Short mmCIF file of C-alpha atoms in Angstrom, two decimals:
data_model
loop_
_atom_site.label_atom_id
_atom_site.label_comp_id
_atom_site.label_asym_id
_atom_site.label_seq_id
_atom_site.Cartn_x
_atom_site.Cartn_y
_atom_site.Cartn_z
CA UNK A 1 -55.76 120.47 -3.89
CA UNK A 2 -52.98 122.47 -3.70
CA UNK A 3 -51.41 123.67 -0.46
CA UNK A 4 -53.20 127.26 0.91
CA UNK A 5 -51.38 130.08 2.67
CA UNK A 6 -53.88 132.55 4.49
CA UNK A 7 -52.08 136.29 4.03
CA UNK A 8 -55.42 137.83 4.38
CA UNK A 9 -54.89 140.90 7.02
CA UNK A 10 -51.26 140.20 7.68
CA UNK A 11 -49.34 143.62 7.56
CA UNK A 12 -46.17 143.94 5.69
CA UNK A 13 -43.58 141.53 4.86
CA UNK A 14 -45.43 138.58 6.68
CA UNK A 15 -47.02 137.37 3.42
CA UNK A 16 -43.79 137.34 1.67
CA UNK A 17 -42.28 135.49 4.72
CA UNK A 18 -44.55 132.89 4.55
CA UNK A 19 -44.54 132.39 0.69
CA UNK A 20 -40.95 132.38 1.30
CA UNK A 21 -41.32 129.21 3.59
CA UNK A 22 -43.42 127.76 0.87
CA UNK A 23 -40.70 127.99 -1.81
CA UNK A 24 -38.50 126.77 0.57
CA UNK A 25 -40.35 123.56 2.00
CA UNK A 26 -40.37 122.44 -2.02
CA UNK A 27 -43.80 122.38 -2.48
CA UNK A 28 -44.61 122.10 -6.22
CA UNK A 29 -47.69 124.05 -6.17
CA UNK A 30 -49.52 126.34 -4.13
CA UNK A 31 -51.74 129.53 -3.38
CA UNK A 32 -51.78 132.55 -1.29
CA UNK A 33 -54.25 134.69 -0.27
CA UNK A 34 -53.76 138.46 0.03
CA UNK A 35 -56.61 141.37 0.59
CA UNK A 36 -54.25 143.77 -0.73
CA UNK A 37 -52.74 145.43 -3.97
CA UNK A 38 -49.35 145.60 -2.06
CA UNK A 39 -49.50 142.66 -0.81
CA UNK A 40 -50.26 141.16 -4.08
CA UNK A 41 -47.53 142.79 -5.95
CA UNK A 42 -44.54 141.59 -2.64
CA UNK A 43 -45.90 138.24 -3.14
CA UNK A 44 -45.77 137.89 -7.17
CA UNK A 45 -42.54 139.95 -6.82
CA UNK A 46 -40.98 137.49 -4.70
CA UNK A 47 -42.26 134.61 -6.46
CA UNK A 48 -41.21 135.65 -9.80
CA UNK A 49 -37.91 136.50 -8.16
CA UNK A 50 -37.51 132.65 -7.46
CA UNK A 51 -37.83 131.84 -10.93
CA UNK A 52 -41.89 130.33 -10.29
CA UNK A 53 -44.73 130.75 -12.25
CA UNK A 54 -47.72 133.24 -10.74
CA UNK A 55 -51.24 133.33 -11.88
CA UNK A 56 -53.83 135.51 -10.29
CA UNK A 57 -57.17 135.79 -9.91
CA UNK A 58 -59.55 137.58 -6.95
CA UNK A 59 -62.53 136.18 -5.49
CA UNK A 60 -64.55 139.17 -3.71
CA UNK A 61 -61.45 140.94 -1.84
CA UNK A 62 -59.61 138.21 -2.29
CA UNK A 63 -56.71 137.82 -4.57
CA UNK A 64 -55.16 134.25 -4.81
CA UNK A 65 -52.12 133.92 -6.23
CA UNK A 66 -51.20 130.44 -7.10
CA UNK A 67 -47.46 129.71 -7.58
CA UNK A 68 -46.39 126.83 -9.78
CA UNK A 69 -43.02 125.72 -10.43
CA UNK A 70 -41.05 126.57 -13.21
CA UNK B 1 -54.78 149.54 -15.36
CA UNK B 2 -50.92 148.59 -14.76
CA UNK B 3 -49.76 150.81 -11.89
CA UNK B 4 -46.25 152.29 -13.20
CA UNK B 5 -44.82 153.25 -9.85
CA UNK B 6 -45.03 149.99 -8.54
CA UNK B 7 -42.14 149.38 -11.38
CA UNK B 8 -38.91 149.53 -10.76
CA UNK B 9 -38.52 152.52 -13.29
CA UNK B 10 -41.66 153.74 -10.88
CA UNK B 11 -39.89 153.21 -7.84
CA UNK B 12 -36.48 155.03 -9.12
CA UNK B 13 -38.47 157.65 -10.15
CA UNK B 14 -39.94 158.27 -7.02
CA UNK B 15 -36.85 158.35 -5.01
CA UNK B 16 -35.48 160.87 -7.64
CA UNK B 17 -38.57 163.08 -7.10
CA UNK B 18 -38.58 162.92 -3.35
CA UNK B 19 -34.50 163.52 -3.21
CA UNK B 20 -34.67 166.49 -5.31
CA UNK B 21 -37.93 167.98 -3.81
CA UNK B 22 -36.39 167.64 -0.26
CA UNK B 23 -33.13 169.48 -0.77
CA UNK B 24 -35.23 171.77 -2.78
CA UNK B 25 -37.45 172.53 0.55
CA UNK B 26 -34.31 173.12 1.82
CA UNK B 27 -32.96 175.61 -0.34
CA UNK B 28 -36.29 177.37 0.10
CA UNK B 29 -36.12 177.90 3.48
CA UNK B 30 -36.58 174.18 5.46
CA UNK B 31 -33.84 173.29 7.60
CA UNK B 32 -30.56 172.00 6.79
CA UNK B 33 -30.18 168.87 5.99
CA UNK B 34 -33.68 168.82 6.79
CA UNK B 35 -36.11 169.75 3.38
CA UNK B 36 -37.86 166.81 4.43
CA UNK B 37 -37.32 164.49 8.31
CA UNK B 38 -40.86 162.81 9.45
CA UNK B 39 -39.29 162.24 12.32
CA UNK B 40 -38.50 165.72 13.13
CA UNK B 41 -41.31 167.22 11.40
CA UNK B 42 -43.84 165.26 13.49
CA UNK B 43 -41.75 166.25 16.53
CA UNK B 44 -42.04 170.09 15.55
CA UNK B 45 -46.17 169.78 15.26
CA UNK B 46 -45.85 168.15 18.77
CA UNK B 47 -44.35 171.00 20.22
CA UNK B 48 -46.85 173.88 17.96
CA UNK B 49 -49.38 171.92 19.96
CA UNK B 50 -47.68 172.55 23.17
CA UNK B 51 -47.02 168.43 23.90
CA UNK B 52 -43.58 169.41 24.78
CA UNK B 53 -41.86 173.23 25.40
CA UNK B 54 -38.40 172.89 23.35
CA UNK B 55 -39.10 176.58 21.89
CA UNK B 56 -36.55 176.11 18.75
CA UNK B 57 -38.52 173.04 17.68
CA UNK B 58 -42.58 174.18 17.19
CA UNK B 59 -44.32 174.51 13.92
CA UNK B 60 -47.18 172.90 12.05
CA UNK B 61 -45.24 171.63 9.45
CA UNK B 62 -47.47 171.09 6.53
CA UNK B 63 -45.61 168.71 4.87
CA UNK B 64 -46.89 165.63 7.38
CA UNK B 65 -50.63 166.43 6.48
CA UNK B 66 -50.11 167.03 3.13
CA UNK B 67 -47.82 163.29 2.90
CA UNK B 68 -51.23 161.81 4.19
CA UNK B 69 -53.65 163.55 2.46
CA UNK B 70 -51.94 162.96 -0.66
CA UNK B 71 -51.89 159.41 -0.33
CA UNK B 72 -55.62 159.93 1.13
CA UNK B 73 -56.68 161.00 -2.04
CA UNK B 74 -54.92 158.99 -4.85
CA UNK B 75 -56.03 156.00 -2.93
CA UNK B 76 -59.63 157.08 -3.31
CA UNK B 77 -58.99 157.38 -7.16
CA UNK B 78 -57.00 154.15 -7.69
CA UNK B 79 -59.40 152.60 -4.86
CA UNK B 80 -57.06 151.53 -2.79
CA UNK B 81 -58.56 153.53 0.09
CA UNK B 82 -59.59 150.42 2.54
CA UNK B 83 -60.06 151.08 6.28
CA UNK B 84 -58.55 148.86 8.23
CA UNK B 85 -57.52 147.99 12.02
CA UNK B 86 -57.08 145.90 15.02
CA UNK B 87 -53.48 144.69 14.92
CA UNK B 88 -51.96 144.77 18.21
CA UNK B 89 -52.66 149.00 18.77
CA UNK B 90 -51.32 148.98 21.58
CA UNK B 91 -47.76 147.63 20.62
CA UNK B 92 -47.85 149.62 17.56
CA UNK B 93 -48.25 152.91 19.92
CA UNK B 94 -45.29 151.96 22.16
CA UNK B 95 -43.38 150.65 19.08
CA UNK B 96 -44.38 154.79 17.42
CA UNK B 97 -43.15 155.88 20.67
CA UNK B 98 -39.83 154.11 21.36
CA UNK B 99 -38.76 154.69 17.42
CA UNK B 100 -39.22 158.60 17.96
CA UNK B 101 -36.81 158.71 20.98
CA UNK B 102 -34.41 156.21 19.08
CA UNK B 103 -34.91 158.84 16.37
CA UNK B 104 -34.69 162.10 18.30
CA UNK B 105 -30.86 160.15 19.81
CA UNK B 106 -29.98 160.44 16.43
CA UNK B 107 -31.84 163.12 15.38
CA UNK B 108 -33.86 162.00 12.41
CA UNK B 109 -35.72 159.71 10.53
CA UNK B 110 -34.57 157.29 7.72
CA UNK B 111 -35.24 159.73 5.08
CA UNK B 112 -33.40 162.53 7.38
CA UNK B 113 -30.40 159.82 7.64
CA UNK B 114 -30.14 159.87 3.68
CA UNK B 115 -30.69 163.52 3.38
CA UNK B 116 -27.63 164.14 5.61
CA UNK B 117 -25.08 161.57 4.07
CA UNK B 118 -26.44 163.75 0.66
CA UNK B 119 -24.98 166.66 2.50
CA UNK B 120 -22.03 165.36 3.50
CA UNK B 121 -22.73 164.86 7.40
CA UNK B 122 -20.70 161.60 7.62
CA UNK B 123 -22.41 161.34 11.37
CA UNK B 124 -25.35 160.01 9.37
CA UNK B 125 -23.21 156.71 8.33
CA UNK B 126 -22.96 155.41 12.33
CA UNK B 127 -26.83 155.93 11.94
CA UNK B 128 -27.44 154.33 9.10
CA UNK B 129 -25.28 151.60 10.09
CA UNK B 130 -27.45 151.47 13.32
CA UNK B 131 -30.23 151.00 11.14
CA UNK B 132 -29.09 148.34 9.55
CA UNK B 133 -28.59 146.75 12.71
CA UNK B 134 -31.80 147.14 14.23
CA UNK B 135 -33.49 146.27 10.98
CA UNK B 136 -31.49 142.96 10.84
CA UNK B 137 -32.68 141.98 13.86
CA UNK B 138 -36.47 142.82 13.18
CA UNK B 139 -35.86 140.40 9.87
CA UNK B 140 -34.53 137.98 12.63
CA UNK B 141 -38.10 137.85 14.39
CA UNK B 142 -39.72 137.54 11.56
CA UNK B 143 -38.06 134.79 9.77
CA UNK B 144 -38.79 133.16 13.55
CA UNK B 145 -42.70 134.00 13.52
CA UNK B 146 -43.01 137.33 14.41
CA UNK B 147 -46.25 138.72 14.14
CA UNK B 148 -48.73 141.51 15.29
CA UNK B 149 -51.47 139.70 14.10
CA UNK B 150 -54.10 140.05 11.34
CA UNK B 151 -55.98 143.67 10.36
CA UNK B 152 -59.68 143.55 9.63
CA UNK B 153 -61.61 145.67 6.94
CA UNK B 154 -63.78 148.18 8.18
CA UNK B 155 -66.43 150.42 6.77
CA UNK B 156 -65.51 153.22 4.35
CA UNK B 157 -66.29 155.81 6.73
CA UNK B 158 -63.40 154.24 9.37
CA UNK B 159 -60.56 155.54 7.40
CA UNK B 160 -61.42 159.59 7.48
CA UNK B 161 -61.20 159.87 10.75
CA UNK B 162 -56.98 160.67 10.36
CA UNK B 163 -56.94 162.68 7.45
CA UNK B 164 -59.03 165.08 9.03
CA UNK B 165 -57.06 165.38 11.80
CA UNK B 166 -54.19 166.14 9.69
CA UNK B 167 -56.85 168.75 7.71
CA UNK B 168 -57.46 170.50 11.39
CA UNK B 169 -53.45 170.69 11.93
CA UNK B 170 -53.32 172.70 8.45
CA UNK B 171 -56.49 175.00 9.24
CA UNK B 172 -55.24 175.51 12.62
CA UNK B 173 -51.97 176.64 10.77
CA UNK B 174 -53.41 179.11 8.48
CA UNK B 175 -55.11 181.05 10.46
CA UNK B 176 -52.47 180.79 13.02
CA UNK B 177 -54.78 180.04 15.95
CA UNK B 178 -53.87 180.59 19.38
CA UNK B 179 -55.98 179.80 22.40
CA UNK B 180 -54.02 183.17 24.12
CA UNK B 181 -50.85 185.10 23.97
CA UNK B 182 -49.22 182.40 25.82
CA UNK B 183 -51.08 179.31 24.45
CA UNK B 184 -50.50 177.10 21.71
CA UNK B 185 -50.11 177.36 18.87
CA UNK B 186 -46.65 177.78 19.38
CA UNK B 187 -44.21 178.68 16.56
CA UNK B 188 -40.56 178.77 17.15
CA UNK B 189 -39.08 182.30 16.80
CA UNK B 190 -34.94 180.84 16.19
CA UNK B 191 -34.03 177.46 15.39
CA UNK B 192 -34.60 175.31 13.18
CA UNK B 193 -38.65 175.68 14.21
CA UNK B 194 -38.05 178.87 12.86
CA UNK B 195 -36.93 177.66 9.49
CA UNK B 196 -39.38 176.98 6.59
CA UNK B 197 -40.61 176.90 3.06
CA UNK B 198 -43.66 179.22 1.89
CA UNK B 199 -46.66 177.08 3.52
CA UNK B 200 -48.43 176.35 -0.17
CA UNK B 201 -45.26 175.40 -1.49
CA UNK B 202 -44.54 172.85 1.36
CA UNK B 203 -47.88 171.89 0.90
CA UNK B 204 -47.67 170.99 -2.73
CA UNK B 205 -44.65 168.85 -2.42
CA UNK B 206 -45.99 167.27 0.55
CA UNK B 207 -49.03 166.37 -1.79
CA UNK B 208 -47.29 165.45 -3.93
CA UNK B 209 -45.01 163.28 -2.42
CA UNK B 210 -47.46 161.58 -0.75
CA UNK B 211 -49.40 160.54 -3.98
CA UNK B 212 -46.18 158.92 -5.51
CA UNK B 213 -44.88 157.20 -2.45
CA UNK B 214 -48.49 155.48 -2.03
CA UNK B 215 -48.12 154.49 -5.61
CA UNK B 216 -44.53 153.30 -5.77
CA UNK B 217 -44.66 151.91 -1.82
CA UNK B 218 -41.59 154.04 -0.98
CA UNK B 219 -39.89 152.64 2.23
CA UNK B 220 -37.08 153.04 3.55
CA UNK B 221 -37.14 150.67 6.33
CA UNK B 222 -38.53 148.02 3.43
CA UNK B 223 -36.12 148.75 1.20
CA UNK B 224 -33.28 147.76 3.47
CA UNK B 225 -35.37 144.96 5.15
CA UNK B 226 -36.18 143.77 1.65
CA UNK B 227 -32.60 143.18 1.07
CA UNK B 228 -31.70 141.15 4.11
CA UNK B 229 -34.55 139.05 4.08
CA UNK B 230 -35.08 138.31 0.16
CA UNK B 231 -31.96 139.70 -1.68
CA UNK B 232 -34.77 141.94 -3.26
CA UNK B 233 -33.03 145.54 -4.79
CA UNK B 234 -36.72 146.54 -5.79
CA UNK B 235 -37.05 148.93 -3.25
CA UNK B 236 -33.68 150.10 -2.68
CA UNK B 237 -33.32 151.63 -6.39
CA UNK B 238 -35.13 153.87 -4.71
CA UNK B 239 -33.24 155.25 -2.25
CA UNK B 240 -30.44 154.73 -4.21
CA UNK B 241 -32.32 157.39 -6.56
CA UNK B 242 -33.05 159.50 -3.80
CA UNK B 243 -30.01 159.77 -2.49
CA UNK B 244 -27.80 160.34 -5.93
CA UNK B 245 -30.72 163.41 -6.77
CA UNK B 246 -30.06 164.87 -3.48
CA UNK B 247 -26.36 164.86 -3.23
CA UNK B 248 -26.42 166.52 -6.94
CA UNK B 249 -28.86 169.22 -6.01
CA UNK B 250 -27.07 169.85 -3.04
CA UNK B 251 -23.63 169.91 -4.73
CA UNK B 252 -25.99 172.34 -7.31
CA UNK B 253 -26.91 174.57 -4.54
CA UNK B 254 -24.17 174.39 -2.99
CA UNK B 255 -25.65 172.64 -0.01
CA UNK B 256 -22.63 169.73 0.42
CA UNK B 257 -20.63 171.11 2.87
CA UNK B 258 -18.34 167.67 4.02
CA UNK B 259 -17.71 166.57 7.39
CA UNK B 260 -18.53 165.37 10.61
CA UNK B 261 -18.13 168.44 12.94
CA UNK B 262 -20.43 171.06 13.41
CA UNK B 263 -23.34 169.39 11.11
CA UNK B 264 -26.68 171.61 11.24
CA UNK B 265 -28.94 169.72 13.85
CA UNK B 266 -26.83 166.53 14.01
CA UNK B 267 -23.85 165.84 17.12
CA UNK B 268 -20.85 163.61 16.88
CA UNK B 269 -21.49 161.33 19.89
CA UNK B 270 -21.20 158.04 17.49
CA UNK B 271 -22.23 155.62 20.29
CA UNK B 272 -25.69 156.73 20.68
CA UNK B 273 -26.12 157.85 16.82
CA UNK B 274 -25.71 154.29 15.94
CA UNK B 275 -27.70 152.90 19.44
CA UNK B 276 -30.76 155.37 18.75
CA UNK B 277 -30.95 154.59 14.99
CA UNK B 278 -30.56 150.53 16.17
CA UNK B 279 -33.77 151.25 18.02
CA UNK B 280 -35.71 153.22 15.62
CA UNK B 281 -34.95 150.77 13.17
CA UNK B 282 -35.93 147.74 14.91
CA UNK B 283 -39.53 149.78 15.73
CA UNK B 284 -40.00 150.33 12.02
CA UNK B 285 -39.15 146.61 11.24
CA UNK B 286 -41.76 145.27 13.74
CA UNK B 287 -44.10 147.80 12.87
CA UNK B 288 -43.72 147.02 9.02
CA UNK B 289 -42.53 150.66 7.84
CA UNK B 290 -40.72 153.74 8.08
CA UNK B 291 -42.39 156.66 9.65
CA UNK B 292 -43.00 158.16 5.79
CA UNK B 293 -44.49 154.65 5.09
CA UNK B 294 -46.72 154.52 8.10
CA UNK B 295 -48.49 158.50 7.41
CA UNK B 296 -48.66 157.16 3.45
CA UNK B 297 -50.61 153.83 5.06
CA UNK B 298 -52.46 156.27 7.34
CA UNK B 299 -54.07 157.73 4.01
CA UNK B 300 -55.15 154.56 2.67
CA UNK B 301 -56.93 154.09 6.10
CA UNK B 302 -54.69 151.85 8.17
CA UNK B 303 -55.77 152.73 11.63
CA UNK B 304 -52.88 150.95 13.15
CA UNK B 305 -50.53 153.19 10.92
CA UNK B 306 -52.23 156.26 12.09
CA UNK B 307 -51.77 154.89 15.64
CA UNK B 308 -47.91 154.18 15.10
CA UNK B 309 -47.97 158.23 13.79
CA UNK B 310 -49.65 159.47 17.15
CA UNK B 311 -47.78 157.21 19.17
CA UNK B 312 -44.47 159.28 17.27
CA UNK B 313 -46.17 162.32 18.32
CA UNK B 314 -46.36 161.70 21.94
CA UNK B 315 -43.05 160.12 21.86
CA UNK B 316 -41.78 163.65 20.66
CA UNK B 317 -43.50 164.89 23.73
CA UNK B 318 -41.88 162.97 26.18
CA UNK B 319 -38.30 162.84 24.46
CA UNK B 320 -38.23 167.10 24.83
CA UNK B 321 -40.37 166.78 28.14
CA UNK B 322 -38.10 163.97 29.93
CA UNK B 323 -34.51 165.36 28.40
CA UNK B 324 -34.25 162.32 25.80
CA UNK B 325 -33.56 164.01 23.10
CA UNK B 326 -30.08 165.04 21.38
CA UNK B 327 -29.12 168.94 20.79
CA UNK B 328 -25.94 169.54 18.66
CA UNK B 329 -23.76 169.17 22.04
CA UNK B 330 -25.20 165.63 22.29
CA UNK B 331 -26.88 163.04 23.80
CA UNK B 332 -30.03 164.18 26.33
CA UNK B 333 -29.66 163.42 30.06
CA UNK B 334 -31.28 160.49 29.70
CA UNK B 335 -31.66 159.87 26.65
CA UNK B 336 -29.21 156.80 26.34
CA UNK B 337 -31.22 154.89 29.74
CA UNK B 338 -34.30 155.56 27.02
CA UNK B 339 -32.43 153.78 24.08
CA UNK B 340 -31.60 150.74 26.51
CA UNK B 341 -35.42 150.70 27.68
CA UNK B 342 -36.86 151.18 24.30
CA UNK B 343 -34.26 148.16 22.38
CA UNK B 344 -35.22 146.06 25.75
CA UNK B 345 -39.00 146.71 25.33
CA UNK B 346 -38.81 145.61 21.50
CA UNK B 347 -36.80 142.36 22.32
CA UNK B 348 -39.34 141.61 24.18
CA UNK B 349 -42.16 142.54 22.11
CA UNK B 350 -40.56 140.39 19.15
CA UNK B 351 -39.49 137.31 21.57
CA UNK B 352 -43.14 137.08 22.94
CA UNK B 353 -45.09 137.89 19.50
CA UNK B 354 -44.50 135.17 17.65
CA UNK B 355 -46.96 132.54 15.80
CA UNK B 356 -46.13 129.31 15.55
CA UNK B 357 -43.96 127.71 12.69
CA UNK B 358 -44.51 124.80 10.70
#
């Protein structure tokens, strides 16, 4: 399973922070969790932004975003 | 249904509309260099409520309710509206109050900043340049684990509670209340408290406003932030936008009037422009927005936005109340020994909040 980042609650830019350490440790594949449209569209933003491939889907509140790489 | 402010043709677009509408205010009657300043609008509603006697400097400026309830409302229709709360309040009112004295140094808020350099007060470019600085260094804490913890969702009913606050502040305006003939409200009679747009007109661009910024995410703070920590434009575009509109309205007007002596509501004392805006702008970056961002988050029903806002309010108090705050001849008494407190106060906060890396 792939690696999980917990966003949920975090306030602006923490969630892109930490999906930035995620791109940057090399990890192939993994998801983060956001409760938020904003937060949703920093993280895709910044994922897209570093060339990786974003699918969504949202469970309840929940979106997760899982990031593969390009 | 795909959200077309959150584009970056959305985002340009909004910093177009909120440049032109703000030199617009201005040309109606708003302050110079002032159509729009959250900072110092937020400042003048402290002193209309009597939380600080600077008599140039009191009005209900309906522009701050209106920036709320217009996000209020869109966020209802695009539900968005989601109470939320409990992330550090505390810090978040200290970090409201330490980035209105940085702000009232300078005299402004990040919006004001642009508005001026679209006028041609070149004092706003030590600001900005303060900003920078202070924002750098909030991007600094966070790449190192900074964090005010998590938010949790409330009930629906959690999130009115601010918006009709700000709903009170504009009926109290209207009818002009006053608890006497020497009780508040208070409403400047000269300065630039004096100075302002027809009330429904304020109020519609203030609705306005507030609807497109809660679409588009409008931040000033961010958009600088955004840059330094992720090489990401998206934001600035838009105050790129906002500040090409309102430099060509103003030339239009003819509002640009060059320089860096004698600016309307700004002083030349470099030092403490660039130190005050250093401080503000390390506030907004640990607080995770600008003061137009955190009344646009208030709508949505961020508590610990709306406590950031009050904690700006009071902070207006005691910058007039303790001499902290800047006139056009400079610097408060003691308002530098405030700027040193307040930057030592968020060092600390942004050593000492910090979650472990992996």
């Amino acid at each position: 399973m792939a690696e999980r980042i917990d966003a949920r609650g975090l306030s602006c830019p923490q969630p892109v922070v930490l999906t930035q350490k995620a791109i940057k440790s090399g990890l192939p594949e993994f998801e983060v969790l956001v409760d938020s449209e904003v937060s949703r569209e920093n993280v895709t933003r910044c994922l897209e932004n570093n060339k990786m491939i974003v699918e969504t889907s949202s469970e309840g509140d929940t979106y997760v975003i899982v990031a593969k790489k390009n | 249904m795909k959200n077309f402010f959150s584009s970056r043709w959305g985002i340009i677009v909004t910093g177009a509309v909120i440049g032109s509408i703000a030199v617009t205010l201005q040309q109606l009657g708003n302050p110079a260099n002032m159509g729009i300043c959250v900072a110092c609008f937020e400042r003048d509603i402290a002193g209309a409520l009597g939380f600080h006697r600077a008599d140039v400097v009191q009005y209900i400026r309906p522009e701050i309710p209106a920036f709320v309830l217009g996000s209020f409302i869109i966020s209802l229709f695009t539900k968005e509206y989601q109470p939320r709360a409990g992330s550090s309040t505390i810090i978040r009112f200290f970090l409201g109050v330490f980035a209105m004295i940085g702000a009232l140094v300078f005299l402004g808020c990040p919006w004001r900043a642009l508005l001026r350099l679209s006028g041609g007060d070149w004092n706003a470019l030590t600001g900005i340049a303060g900003l920078i600085t202070g924002i750098s260094a909030g991007v600094l804490f966070l790449k190192n684990g900074f964090s005010l913890g998590r938010n949790y969702k409330l009930k629906k009913g959690a999130g009115w509670i601010f918006p009709a606050f700000m709903v009170a502040l504009l009926v109290m305006l209207l009818f002009k209340f006053r608890v006497s003939d020497t009780g508040p409200l208070f409403f400047s009679a000269k300065g630039p408290g004096s100075q302002y747009t027809p009330v429904l007109i304020s109020l519609a661009a203030g609705l306005i406003i507030g609807a497109i910024a809660q679409r588009s995410r409008f931040c000033t703070m961010g958009s600088l932030r955004d840059i330094i920590l992720a090489r990401d434009f998206h934001l600035a575009s838009g105050i790129l936008a906002m500040v090409v509109f309102a430099t060509a309205l103003n030339l239009v007007y003819g509002q640009f009037n060059p320089g860096f002596d004698g600016q309307p509501v700004a002083h030349t004392a470099h030092l403490w422009n660039f130190a005050g805006m250093a401080l503000s702008g390390l506030s907004f970056a640990l607080a995770g927005g600008c003061p137009g961002r955190q009344l646009i988050l208030s709508g949505e029903g961020d508590s610990d936005s709306a406590v950031f806002v009050v904690g700006m309010i009071v902070g207006a108090g005691v910058s007039h109340n303790f001499l902290l705050a800047s006139s056009s001849a400079g610097p408060g008494a003691f308002g530098p020994a405030a700027v040193i407190i307040g930057i030592v106060f968020c060092l600390i906060i942004g050593i000492t909040m910090r979650e472990k890396v992996n």
